[in-house]
């Protein structure tokens, strides 16, 4: 009997197994019809490597594929985000007309709803794609990335739905009217001129002004855009707000803005590892944002966010797929063996097991394996 490795997506919680499950030596572990109800049990099975009849597995995957086709899912795991990036670029390309027609609020709300749908469907992919796929126009992609992190953080913080919606819309428009300037300074390698610094400091107010001109009346949305560069200690801009004058909403957008900007390559500054970006967020606590809020944000994103590249105790190199049984023990897919040979297909590892424990993070520029988003976070 030909056997194939069982993937995490092959096992449906609460439903009978459609095939027998074996270990790599062919020993029967679970009989057909057995019901798995625990996500952690699936993690352990996939981590140790279990197998099933190849024909039966293909039949199961075909049924899953057909079911998802009927649900009109994107052709690939990343396609929904690729399409949304294009929609953002189109929105900002026709910005003047949208403002004049007072259509902007509805257009932004539509994108916010798509962000919510994609985050709900695959929250791990939503985070991973920010660091792993940085194609397209920076200024619009950065606002979309920030909105994605804001949506995930707001949901983890259990914010009211209306407030969450306002925050996501604010992130999608935080640099409204200055996208060309944002693209310009991303590529700038020298010292900004006084005129450039002045424009940078005024852009939150300009964005809020344009939103009002476009007919936006949501006070929370406008406030978050106006104040997303203010600091708790009064050192921010443009109004130099401090302490209780600075609303938590603006601070959440600031944290997401910092996080996504730090992990993005710029001509004047290389992208940093996700863990360094999170460390920077922690250092913001008590200075530019409230310390408890910074802690909540890190818990929402995760100590080991999806997309982070790691080296394991056994020497393998891989990528964080999602959270594991605890914040310190993510589920990783190993893509490179200890001897440097590629692992094809990748092998899932539970880092709670000592042999596969996290040893260190890896500089993304030195990670010498292709990360197939569709294979890892797809169906």
mmCIF file of C-alpha atoms in Angstrom, residues 81 83-93 95 99 104-119 130 137-151 163-179 182 203 207-208 210-211 216 220-222 224-226 228 249 252-254 256-257 260:
data_model
loop_
_atom_site.group_PDB
_atom_site.id
_atom_site.type_symbol
_atom_site.label_atom_id
_atom_site.label_comp_id
_atom_site.label_asym_id
_atom_site.label_seq_id
_atom_site.Cartn_x
_atom_site.Cartn_y
_atom_site.Cartn_z
ATOM 1 C CA UNK A 81 -4.382 39.770 -0.461
ATOM 2 C CA UNK A 83 -6.245 41.485 -5.191
ATOM 3 C CA UNK A 84 -6.790 43.714 -2.171
ATOM 4 C CA UNK A 85 -3.423 45.428 -2.685
ATOM 5 C CA UNK A 86 -4.457 46.188 -6.256
ATOM 6 C CA UNK A 87 -7.778 47.560 -5.021
ATOM 7 C CA UNK A 88 -5.915 49.895 -2.651
ATOM 8 C CA UNK A 89 -3.694 51.122 -5.480
ATOM 9 C CA UNK A 90 -6.742 51.768 -7.656
ATOM 10 C CA UNK A 91 -8.498 53.636 -4.834
ATOM 11 C CA UNK A 92 -5.574 56.002 -4.354
ATOM 12 C CA UNK A 93 -5.029 56.411 -8.103
ATOM 13 C CA UNK A 95 -8.480 59.601 -4.958
ATOM 14 C CA UNK A 99 -13.209 62.821 -2.606
ATOM 15 C CA UNK A 104 -14.402 57.643 -0.456
ATOM 16 C CA UNK A 105 -16.008 56.558 2.842
ATOM 17 C CA UNK A 106 -17.941 53.735 1.186
ATOM 18 C CA UNK A 107 -14.916 52.620 -0.847
ATOM 19 C CA UNK A 108 -12.716 52.486 2.248
ATOM 20 C CA UNK A 109 -15.427 50.679 4.226
ATOM 21 C CA UNK A 110 -15.610 48.051 1.473
ATOM 22 C CA UNK A 111 -11.862 47.435 1.686
ATOM 23 C CA UNK A 112 -12.121 47.267 5.497
ATOM 24 C CA UNK A 113 -14.781 44.562 5.146
ATOM 25 C CA UNK A 114 -12.502 42.571 2.830
ATOM 26 C CA UNK A 115 -9.643 42.917 5.335
ATOM 27 C CA UNK A 116 -11.961 41.552 8.013
ATOM 28 C CA UNK A 117 -13.047 38.622 5.823
ATOM 29 C CA UNK A 118 -9.478 37.632 4.930
ATOM 30 C CA UNK A 119 -8.287 37.966 8.540
ATOM 31 C CA UNK A 130 3.111 41.158 5.436
ATOM 32 C CA UNK A 137 3.491 50.155 -4.281
ATOM 33 C CA UNK A 138 4.871 50.780 -0.803
ATOM 34 C CA UNK A 139 2.610 53.608 0.360
ATOM 35 C CA UNK A 140 -0.708 51.844 -0.276
ATOM 36 C CA UNK A 141 0.614 48.428 0.771
ATOM 37 C CA UNK A 142 1.888 49.882 4.039
ATOM 38 C CA UNK A 143 -1.530 51.302 4.919
ATOM 39 C CA UNK A 144 -3.161 47.966 4.081
ATOM 40 C CA UNK A 145 -0.562 46.074 6.151
ATOM 41 C CA UNK A 146 -1.134 48.452 9.064
ATOM 42 C CA UNK A 147 -4.899 48.016 8.769
ATOM 43 C CA UNK A 148 -4.457 44.226 8.796
ATOM 44 C CA UNK A 149 -2.429 44.295 12.006
ATOM 45 C CA UNK A 150 -4.889 46.775 13.535
ATOM 46 C CA UNK A 151 -7.782 44.431 12.713
ATOM 47 C CA UNK A 163 -14.669 50.845 17.098
ATOM 48 C CA UNK A 164 -12.703 48.127 15.302
ATOM 49 C CA UNK A 165 -14.221 49.194 11.974
ATOM 50 C CA UNK A 166 -13.312 52.847 12.624
ATOM 51 C CA UNK A 167 -9.731 51.874 13.454
ATOM 52 C CA UNK A 168 -9.285 49.762 10.330
ATOM 53 C CA UNK A 169 -10.690 52.574 8.162
ATOM 54 C CA UNK A 170 -8.339 55.019 9.886
ATOM 55 C CA UNK A 171 -5.318 52.823 9.155
ATOM 56 C CA UNK A 172 -6.378 52.536 5.494
ATOM 57 C CA UNK A 173 -6.398 56.350 5.216
ATOM 58 C CA UNK A 174 -3.737 57.434 7.720
ATOM 59 C CA UNK A 175 -1.491 58.862 4.962
ATOM 60 C CA UNK A 176 -4.286 60.115 2.724
ATOM 61 C CA UNK A 177 -3.081 62.679 0.213
ATOM 62 C CA UNK A 178 0.630 62.063 0.822
ATOM 63 C CA UNK A 179 1.173 58.671 -0.829
ATOM 64 C CA UNK A 182 5.582 58.467 1.393
ATOM 65 C CA UNK A 203 0.499 64.843 6.966
ATOM 66 C CA UNK A 207 -5.210 63.459 5.881
ATOM 67 C CA UNK A 208 -7.909 64.302 8.431
ATOM 68 C CA UNK A 210 -9.196 65.526 3.236
ATOM 69 C CA UNK A 211 -11.354 62.927 4.970
ATOM 70 C CA UNK A 216 -16.303 61.333 6.558
ATOM 71 C CA UNK A 220 -13.214 57.960 16.015
ATOM 72 C CA UNK A 221 -11.887 57.470 12.458
ATOM 73 C CA UNK A 222 -10.918 61.148 12.122
ATOM 74 C CA UNK A 224 -7.206 58.177 14.995
ATOM 75 C CA UNK A 225 -5.877 59.555 11.692
ATOM 76 C CA UNK A 226 -5.193 63.003 13.166
ATOM 77 C CA UNK A 228 -1.539 58.463 14.981
ATOM 78 C CA UNK A 249 -7.120 54.260 19.265
ATOM 79 C CA UNK A 252 -2.992 51.163 18.426
ATOM 80 C CA UNK A 253 -2.529 52.516 14.907
ATOM 81 C CA UNK A 254 0.884 53.880 15.844
ATOM 82 C CA UNK A 256 0.791 48.723 13.953
ATOM 83 C CA UNK A 257 2.418 51.449 11.844
ATOM 84 C CA UNK A 260 4.836 47.008 9.682
#
